[in-house]
Amino acid sequence: MAPIPYVRLTVAAAVALLPAAAAQAQKQTFRDQPLVSSIYTADPSAHVFGGKMYVYPSHDVPTNIPDDDLGNEYAMHDYRVLELDRPGGKVTIGPVALDVKNVPWASKQMWAPDAAYKNGTYYLYFPARDKAKDKNGLGTFRIGVATSKNPMGPFKAEPKPIAGSFSMDPAVFTDSDGKSYMYFGGIWGGQLQRWATGKFDPNGSDTDLHQDNKPALSGKVVRMNPDMKSFAEKPRDAVILDEHGKPVLGGDHEKRFFEASWMFKRGGKYYYTYSTGDTHFLNYAIGNNPYGPFKYTGHILKPVAGWTTHHSIVEWNGKWWLFYADNQLSGKNHLRNVKMTPLTFNPDGTIVTIDPLKPR
Ligand code: FUB
């Protein structure tokens, strides 16, 4: 089901279009095929560890919860890791790597995770709703960490979420000097707009800040302590600037940050990449250091089939790959499948935009 590319739609509006979209899906063509089809997977964070590719995705599960703008239909409760020896080769699906029932502080919604490796230990970072409820009966999103000696897990969760963490979609990047940074945040269901003042606002907006003529809400970046389990500072704004050097505005839905941060470094430049959510693009913005600001540069991926995508970008044996997700297998927004596709750079470092609906 495609969300009618380039048109801004709430999830409810997109769902209302389902019959038309289902008919369209029959005729749909795809650039890439799912990496696995026996389970549903999304939000792939890919890493090369010991020469192999490990993909840390969300593990989507069927539910009868109707689609809404808070993403309540994304009711995931555990993680499974994927392992590949070579592009196009067999994909091994690992056993349950972490289940919400073994996370002391979390109640539900194990959303987009990421992983890192340091000194013989693998770290799994994940968002979930805190067991503590606010006055609306909602658990606040926090970010947790779990460790293992094996990239496939099982991972053992720390008893509490990372102190000072909030919102969702953690992505951990380690720079060439060994310092690690977490990028995170997501508006709407990811609750970032409720933290606009620095404190959680239980009465805040469920969607964005509705400030079309003011700077958009920024995703966050924070340096990690050497223990990889705690923040070394207060999270800062990862500001995205437009072509005139001004912060991208809240009303610029094709450029502004929504969720799904991912950082990579190439040619000494820092590529801050993210999803635009309701306009369904993956974008990139380039900076000179891990904190930014980052200059908006373009689209990485045009809209996929399904409401949401989320990605990672990684170099493997000298070739660059984009990992992303769509809903090719199910036609349902909350049951997604991860894919990988080659990513091409122009000589000036810009990225050749990919159309996921055009066969290669
Ligand atoms: O998978 C649940 C949420 O949907 C993720 O955290 C977001 O990035 C979006 O993909």
CSV table of C-alpha atoms and ligand atoms in Angstrom, one decimal:
chain,number,residue,atom,x,y,z
A,1,MET,CA,0.0,0.0,0.0
A,2,ALA,CA,1.6,3.3,-1.1
A,3,PRO,CA,0.7,6.4,0.9
A,4,ILE,CA,0.1,8.5,-2.2
A,5,PRO,CA,3.6,9.9,-2.6
A,6,TYR,CA,4.3,13.6,-2.0
A,7,VAL,CA,0.9,14.2,-0.4
A,8,ARG,CA,0.9,14.9,3.4
A,9,LEU,CA,-1.5,12.5,5.1
A,10,THR,CA,-2.3,11.6,8.7
A,11,VAL,CA,-2.3,7.9,9.3
A,12,ALA,CA,-6.1,7.9,9.6
A,13,ALA,CA,-6.4,9.6,6.2
A,14,ALA,CA,-4.0,7.1,4.7
A,15,VAL,CA,-6.0,4.2,6.2
A,16,ALA,CA,-9.2,5.6,4.7
A,17,LEU,CA,-7.6,5.2,1.3
A,18,LEU,CA,-6.9,1.5,1.9
A,19,PRO,CA,-9.2,-0.1,-0.7
A,20,ALA,CA,-7.8,2.1,-3.5
A,21,ALA,CA,-4.3,1.5,-2.3
A,22,ALA,CA,-4.9,-2.3,-2.1
A,23,ALA,CA,-5.9,-2.3,-5.8
A,24,GLN,CA,-2.8,-0.2,-6.6
A,25,ALA,CA,-0.6,-2.7,-4.6
A,26,GLN,CA,-1.6,-5.5,-7.0
A,27,LYS,CA,0.2,-3.6,-9.7
A,28,GLN,CA,3.1,-2.4,-7.6
A,29,THR,CA,6.7,-3.0,-8.6
A,30,PHE,CA,9.6,-3.0,-6.2
A,31,ARG,CA,13.3,-2.2,-6.5
A,32,ASP,CA,14.2,-4.7,-3.8
A,33,GLN,CA,12.9,-7.9,-2.2
A,34,PRO,CA,12.5,-8.5,1.6
A,35,LEU,CA,15.5,-9.9,3.4
A,36,VAL,CA,13.3,-12.3,5.3
A,37,SER,CA,9.7,-13.3,4.9
A,38,SER,CA,9.0,-15.7,7.9
A,39,ILE,CA,8.8,-12.8,10.4
A,40,TYR,CA,7.9,-9.1,10.0
A,41,THR,CA,10.8,-6.7,10.5
A,42,ALA,CA,11.3,-2.9,10.3
A,43,ASP,CA,13.6,-0.1,11.3
A,44,PRO,CA,16.8,-2.0,10.3
A,45,SER,CA,20.0,-0.8,12.0
A,46,ALA,CA,22.8,-2.5,10.2
A,47,HIS,CA,26.4,-3.0,11.5
A,48,VAL,CA,29.5,-4.9,10.2
A,49,PHE,CA,30.9,-6.9,13.1
A,50,GLY,CA,33.9,-9.2,12.4
A,51,GLY,CA,33.3,-9.0,8.6
A,52,LYS,CA,29.6,-10.1,8.8
A,53,MET,CA,26.5,-7.9,8.5
A,54,TYR,CA,24.2,-7.9,11.5
A,55,VAL,CA,20.8,-6.2,11.2
A,56,TYR,CA,19.0,-5.1,14.3
A,57,PRO,CA,15.4,-4.5,13.3
A,58,SER,CA,12.1,-4.0,15.1
A,59,HIS,CA,10.1,-7.2,15.1
A,60,ASP,CA,6.6,-6.3,13.9
A,61,VAL,CA,3.7,-8.3,15.2
A,62,PRO,CA,0.0,-8.7,14.1
A,63,THR,CA,-2.5,-6.8,16.3
A,64,ASN,CA,-6.1,-5.6,16.0
A,65,ILE,CA,-5.2,-2.1,17.4
A,66,PRO,CA,-6.4,0.3,14.7
A,67,ASP,CA,-3.8,2.6,13.0
A,68,ASP,CA,-3.5,6.0,14.7
A,69,ASP,CA,-1.2,9.0,14.7
A,70,LEU,CA,0.5,7.8,17.9
A,71,GLY,CA,1.5,4.5,16.3
A,72,ASN,CA,-0.3,2.4,18.9
A,73,GLU,CA,-0.6,-0.4,16.3
A,74,TYR,CA,3.1,-0.9,16.5
A,75,ALA,CA,2.8,-3.2,19.5
A,76,MET,CA,6.2,-5.0,19.3
A,77,HIS,CA,7.5,-6.9,22.3
A,78,ASP,CA,10.8,-8.4,21.4
A,79,TYR,CA,13.9,-8.3,19.1
A,80,ARG,CA,15.4,-10.8,16.7
A,81,VAL,CA,18.8,-10.1,15.0
A,82,LEU,CA,19.5,-10.9,11.3
A,83,GLU,CA,22.9,-12.1,10.1
A,84,LEU,CA,24.3,-12.1,6.6
A,85,ASP,CA,27.7,-13.4,5.3
A,86,ARG,CA,27.4,-11.6,2.0
A,87,PRO,CA,25.0,-9.3,0.1
A,88,GLY,CA,22.3,-11.5,-1.5
A,89,GLY,CA,23.4,-14.5,0.7
A,90,LYS,CA,21.5,-16.5,3.2
A,91,VAL,CA,20.0,-14.5,6.0
A,92,THR,CA,19.9,-16.2,9.5
A,93,ILE,CA,17.2,-15.1,11.9
A,94,GLY,CA,18.5,-15.2,15.4
A,95,PRO,CA,16.5,-16.4,18.5
A,96,VAL,CA,14.8,-13.8,20.7
A,97,ALA,CA,17.5,-11.4,21.6
A,98,LEU,CA,15.5,-9.4,24.2
A,99,ASP,CA,11.9,-9.6,25.3
A,100,VAL,CA,10.1,-6.8,27.0
A,101,LYS,CA,9.2,-9.2,29.9
A,102,ASN,CA,12.9,-9.2,30.8
A,103,VAL,CA,13.2,-5.4,30.8
A,104,PRO,CA,12.5,-4.4,34.4
A,105,TRP,CA,11.4,-0.8,33.6
A,106,ALA,CA,9.5,-1.3,30.3
A,107,SER,CA,5.9,-2.1,29.6
A,108,LYS,CA,5.4,-2.2,25.8
A,109,GLN,CA,6.3,-1.0,22.3
A,110,MET,CA,9.8,-2.2,21.7
A,111,TRP,CA,10.4,0.2,18.8
A,112,ALA,CA,13.4,0.9,16.5
A,113,PRO,CA,16.6,-0.4,18.1
A,114,ASP,CA,20.3,0.0,17.4
A,115,ALA,CA,23.5,-1.7,18.4
A,116,ALA,CA,27.2,-1.0,19.1
A,117,TYR,CA,30.4,-2.9,19.9
A,118,LYS,CA,33.1,-1.9,22.3
A,119,ASN,CA,35.9,-4.0,24.0
A,120,GLY,CA,34.3,-7.4,23.6
A,121,THR,CA,30.7,-6.3,24.5
A,122,TYR,CA,27.8,-5.7,22.2
A,123,TYR,CA,25.3,-3.1,23.2
A,124,LEU,CA,21.6,-3.1,22.2
A,125,TYR,CA,19.8,0.3,22.5
A,126,PHE,CA,16.1,0.3,22.4
A,127,PRO,CA,13.1,2.6,23.1
A,128,ALA,CA,10.0,1.4,25.0
A,129,ARG,CA,7.3,2.8,27.2
A,130,ASP,CA,8.1,3.2,30.8
A,131,LYS,CA,5.9,1.2,33.2
A,132,ALA,CA,5.3,4.5,35.1
A,133,LYS,CA,2.1,6.1,33.7
A,134,ASP,CA,1.4,9.8,33.2
A,135,LYS,CA,-2.0,11.2,34.1
A,136,ASN,CA,-3.3,10.2,30.6
A,137,GLY,CA,-2.5,6.6,31.4
A,138,LEU,CA,0.4,6.7,28.9
A,139,GLY,CA,3.9,5.3,29.6
A,140,THR,CA,6.6,7.8,28.7
A,141,PHE,CA,9.1,6.6,26.0
A,142,ARG,CA,12.6,6.1,27.4
A,143,ILE,CA,15.7,4.6,25.9
A,144,GLY,CA,17.3,1.5,27.4
A,145,VAL,CA,20.5,-0.5,26.9
A,146,ALA,CA,21.2,-4.2,27.1
A,147,THR,CA,24.5,-6.1,26.7
A,148,SER,CA,25.8,-9.4,25.4
A,149,LYS,CA,29.0,-11.1,24.4
A,150,ASN,CA,27.3,-12.3,21.2
A,151,PRO,CA,26.1,-10.0,18.4
A,152,MET,CA,22.9,-12.1,18.1
A,153,GLY,CA,22.2,-11.9,21.8
A,154,PRO,CA,20.6,-12.8,24.1
A,155,PHE,CA,21.0,-9.4,25.6
A,156,LYS,CA,20.6,-8.6,29.3
A,157,ALA,CA,18.9,-5.3,30.0
A,158,GLU,CA,20.1,-2.7,32.5
A,159,PRO,CA,17.5,-2.4,35.4
A,160,LYS,CA,16.7,1.3,34.5
A,161,PRO,CA,16.5,3.3,31.3
A,162,ILE,CA,19.4,5.5,30.4
A,163,ALA,CA,19.3,8.5,32.8
A,164,GLY,CA,18.2,11.6,31.0
A,165,SER,CA,16.8,9.7,28.0
A,166,PHE,CA,13.4,10.3,26.4
A,167,SER,CA,11.6,9.8,23.2
A,168,MET,CA,12.7,7.1,20.8
A,169,ASP,CA,14.7,5.8,17.8
A,170,PRO,CA,18.3,5.7,19.3
A,171,ALA,CA,21.2,5.4,16.8
A,172,VAL,CA,24.7,5.2,18.2
A,173,PHE,CA,27.6,6.5,16.0
A,174,THR,CA,31.3,6.0,17.0
A,175,ASP,CA,33.6,8.6,15.5
A,176,SER,CA,37.2,7.9,14.3
A,177,ASP,CA,38.5,9.3,17.6
A,178,GLY,CA,36.6,6.6,19.5
A,179,LYS,CA,33.9,9.0,21.0
A,180,SER,CA,30.4,7.7,20.7
A,181,TYR,CA,27.2,9.7,20.2
A,182,MET,CA,23.6,8.8,20.4
A,183,TYR,CA,21.1,10.5,18.0
A,184,PHE,CA,17.5,10.0,18.9
A,185,GLY,CA,14.0,11.5,18.9
A,186,GLY,CA,10.7,11.3,17.0
A,187,ILE,CA,7.6,13.5,16.9
A,188,TRP,CA,4.0,12.4,17.1
A,189,GLY,CA,3.9,9.0,18.8
A,190,GLY,CA,7.6,9.4,19.7
A,191,GLN,CA,6.6,12.2,22.1
A,192,LEU,CA,9.5,14.5,21.2
A,193,GLN,CA,7.1,17.5,21.0
A,194,ARG,CA,6.1,16.9,24.6
A,195,TRP,CA,9.8,17.6,25.6
A,196,ALA,CA,10.0,20.9,23.8
A,197,THR,CA,10.6,22.9,27.0
A,198,GLY,CA,13.1,20.3,28.4
A,199,LYS,CA,10.4,18.7,30.6
A,200,PHE,CA,7.7,16.2,29.7
A,201,ASP,CA,4.4,18.0,29.1
A,202,PRO,CA,1.6,15.5,29.7
A,203,ASN,CA,-0.8,18.0,28.1
A,204,GLY,CA,1.4,18.7,25.1
A,205,SER,CA,0.5,18.1,21.5
A,206,ASP,CA,0.1,14.5,20.3
A,207,THR,CA,1.5,15.5,16.9
A,208,ASP,CA,4.0,18.3,16.1
A,209,LEU,CA,4.4,21.8,17.6
A,210,HIS,CA,2.2,23.4,14.9
A,211,GLN,CA,4.7,26.2,14.4
A,212,ASP,CA,4.9,26.3,10.6
A,213,ASN,CA,6.8,29.7,10.5
A,214,LYS,CA,9.2,28.9,13.3
A,215,PRO,CA,12.2,26.5,13.4
A,216,ALA,CA,11.2,22.9,13.4
A,217,LEU,CA,11.7,20.7,16.4
A,218,SER,CA,15.2,19.2,16.2
A,219,GLY,CA,16.2,15.6,16.7
A,220,LYS,CA,18.7,15.1,19.6
A,221,VAL,CA,22.4,14.3,19.8
A,222,VAL,CA,24.3,13.4,23.0
A,223,ARG,CA,27.8,12.1,23.7
A,224,MET,CA,27.9,8.8,25.4
A,225,ASN,CA,30.2,8.0,28.4
A,226,PRO,CA,33.0,5.5,27.7
A,227,ASP,CA,30.8,2.9,29.5
A,228,MET,CA,28.4,3.1,26.5
A,229,LYS,CA,25.5,2.9,29.0
A,230,SER,CA,25.1,6.6,30.1
A,231,PHE,CA,25.0,10.1,28.7
A,232,ALA,CA,28.1,12.3,29.2
A,233,GLU,CA,26.0,15.5,28.9
A,234,LYS,CA,22.6,16.9,28.4
A,235,PRO,CA,21.1,16.1,24.9
A,236,ARG,CA,21.6,18.9,22.4
A,237,ASP,CA,19.6,19.9,19.3
A,238,ALA,CA,20.8,18.4,16.0
A,239,VAL,CA,19.8,21.5,14.0
A,240,ILE,CA,19.1,21.2,10.2
A,241,LEU,CA,19.7,24.3,8.2
A,242,ASP,CA,18.2,25.1,4.8
A,243,GLU,CA,20.0,26.3,1.7
A,244,HIS,CA,20.1,29.9,3.1
A,245,GLY,CA,21.7,28.8,6.4
A,246,LYS,CA,18.5,29.2,8.3
A,247,PRO,CA,16.9,26.5,10.5
A,248,VAL,CA,14.4,24.4,8.5
A,249,LEU,CA,10.9,25.6,9.5
A,250,GLY,CA,8.2,23.5,11.2
A,251,GLY,CA,5.9,23.9,8.1
A,252,ASP,CA,8.5,22.4,5.7
A,253,HIS,CA,7.3,18.9,6.0
A,254,GLU,CA,9.5,17.6,3.2
A,255,LYS,CA,12.7,18.8,4.9
A,256,ARG,CA,12.1,18.8,8.6
A,257,PHE,CA,13.0,16.1,11.1
A,258,PHE,CA,10.3,13.6,12.1
A,259,GLU,CA,12.1,10.4,13.4
A,260,ALA,CA,14.6,7.7,12.5
A,261,SER,CA,18.0,9.4,13.0
A,262,TRP,CA,21.1,7.7,11.5
A,263,MET,CA,24.6,9.2,11.4
A,264,PHE,CA,27.5,8.0,9.2
A,265,LYS,CA,30.8,9.6,8.2
A,266,ARG,CA,32.2,9.7,4.7
A,267,GLY,CA,35.1,11.7,3.3
A,268,GLY,CA,35.5,13.6,6.7
A,269,LYS,CA,31.8,14.8,6.5
A,270,TYR,CA,29.0,13.9,8.9
A,271,TYR,CA,25.8,12.7,7.2
A,272,TYR,CA,22.8,13.2,9.5
A,273,THR,CA,20.0,11.2,8.0
A,274,TYR,CA,16.3,11.0,9.1
A,275,SER,CA,12.7,10.3,8.0
A,276,THR,CA,10.2,13.1,7.3
A,277,GLY,CA,7.3,11.0,8.6
A,278,ASP,CA,4.1,12.4,7.1
A,279,THR,CA,5.8,13.2,3.7
A,280,HIS,CA,7.5,9.8,3.7
A,281,PHE,CA,11.0,10.7,2.6
A,282,LEU,CA,14.4,9.7,3.9
A,283,ASN,CA,16.6,12.8,3.9
A,284,TYR,CA,20.2,13.7,4.6
A,285,ALA,CA,21.9,16.8,5.9
A,286,ILE,CA,25.7,17.3,6.0
A,287,GLY,CA,27.8,18.7,8.8
A,288,ASN,CA,31.5,19.2,9.8
A,289,ASN,CA,31.3,17.6,13.2
A,290,PRO,CA,29.0,15.1,15.1
A,291,TYR,CA,26.9,17.9,16.7
A,292,GLY,CA,26.1,19.8,13.5
A,293,PRO,CA,24.5,22.1,12.4
A,294,PHE,CA,23.7,20.0,9.4
A,295,LYS,CA,22.9,21.5,6.0
A,296,TYR,CA,19.9,19.9,4.3
A,297,THR,CA,21.2,18.4,1.1
A,298,GLY,CA,18.4,16.1,-0.4
A,299,HIS,CA,16.3,13.0,-0.4
A,300,ILE,CA,17.9,9.6,0.0
A,301,LEU,CA,14.8,7.6,-0.6
A,302,LYS,CA,11.4,8.4,-2.1
A,303,PRO,CA,8.2,7.2,-0.4
A,304,VAL,CA,8.0,3.4,0.1
A,305,ALA,CA,4.8,1.2,0.0
A,306,GLY,CA,3.4,1.7,3.5
A,307,TRP,CA,3.2,4.7,5.8
A,308,THR,CA,6.6,4.6,7.4
A,309,THR,CA,10.2,3.7,6.6
A,310,HIS,CA,13.3,3.9,8.7
A,311,HIS,CA,16.8,3.1,7.7
A,312,SER,CA,20.5,2.7,8.2
A,313,ILE,CA,23.5,3.3,5.9
A,314,VAL,CA,26.7,1.3,6.2
A,315,GLU,CA,29.8,0.5,4.2
A,316,TRP,CA,30.6,-3.2,3.7
A,317,ASN,CA,33.7,-4.3,1.9
A,318,GLY,CA,34.0,-1.0,0.1
A,319,LYS,CA,30.4,-0.7,-1.0
A,320,TRP,CA,27.7,1.4,0.6
A,321,TRP,CA,24.3,0.0,1.4
A,322,LEU,CA,20.9,1.5,2.4
A,323,PHE,CA,18.8,-0.7,4.7
A,324,TYR,CA,15.1,0.3,4.8
A,325,ALA,CA,11.6,-1.2,5.2
A,326,ASP,CA,8.3,-1.2,3.4
A,327,ASN,CA,5.1,-3.3,3.7
A,328,GLN,CA,5.3,-5.3,0.5
A,329,LEU,CA,4.5,-8.7,2.2
A,330,SER,CA,1.5,-7.6,4.2
A,331,GLY,CA,0.0,-4.5,2.7
A,332,LYS,CA,-0.4,-3.3,6.3
A,333,ASN,CA,1.3,-0.3,7.8
A,334,HIS,CA,2.4,-2.0,11.0
A,335,LEU,CA,3.6,-5.3,9.4
A,336,ARG,CA,6.8,-4.4,7.5
A,337,ASN,CA,9.7,-6.1,5.9
A,338,VAL,CA,13.4,-4.9,5.8
A,339,LYS,CA,15.3,-4.6,2.5
A,340,MET,CA,18.8,-3.6,1.5
A,341,THR,CA,19.9,-1.8,-1.7
A,342,PRO,CA,23.2,-0.3,-3.0
A,343,LEU,CA,23.7,3.4,-2.3
A,344,THR,CA,25.6,5.5,-4.8
A,345,PHE,CA,27.4,8.8,-4.1
A,346,ASN,CA,28.2,11.4,-6.7
A,347,PRO,CA,31.8,12.7,-6.9
A,348,ASP,CA,30.8,15.7,-4.8
A,349,GLY,CA,29.5,13.5,-1.9
A,350,THR,CA,25.8,14.0,-2.7
A,351,ILE,CA,23.6,10.9,-2.7
A,352,VAL,CA,21.8,9.5,-5.8
A,353,THR,CA,18.1,9.5,-4.7
A,354,ILE,CA,16.5,6.0,-4.8
A,355,ASP,CA,13.0,5.2,-6.0
A,356,PRO,CA,11.9,2.1,-4.0
A,357,LEU,CA,9.1,1.4,-6.5
A,358,LYS,CA,11.2,1.3,-9.6
A,359,PRO,CA,12.8,-2.0,-10.4
A,360,ARG,CA,16.7,-1.9,-10.7
B,1,FUB,O1,8.6,0.9,14.4
B,1,FUB,C1,8.0,1.8,15.2
B,1,FUB,C2,8.3,3.2,14.9
B,1,FUB,O2,7.9,3.4,13.5
B,1,FUB,C3,9.7,3.5,14.8
B,1,FUB,O3,10.3,3.7,16.1
B,1,FUB,C4,9.7,4.6,13.9
B,1,FUB,O4,11.0,5.0,13.5
B,1,FUB,C5,8.8,4.2,12.8
B,1,FUB,O5,9.5,3.3,11.9
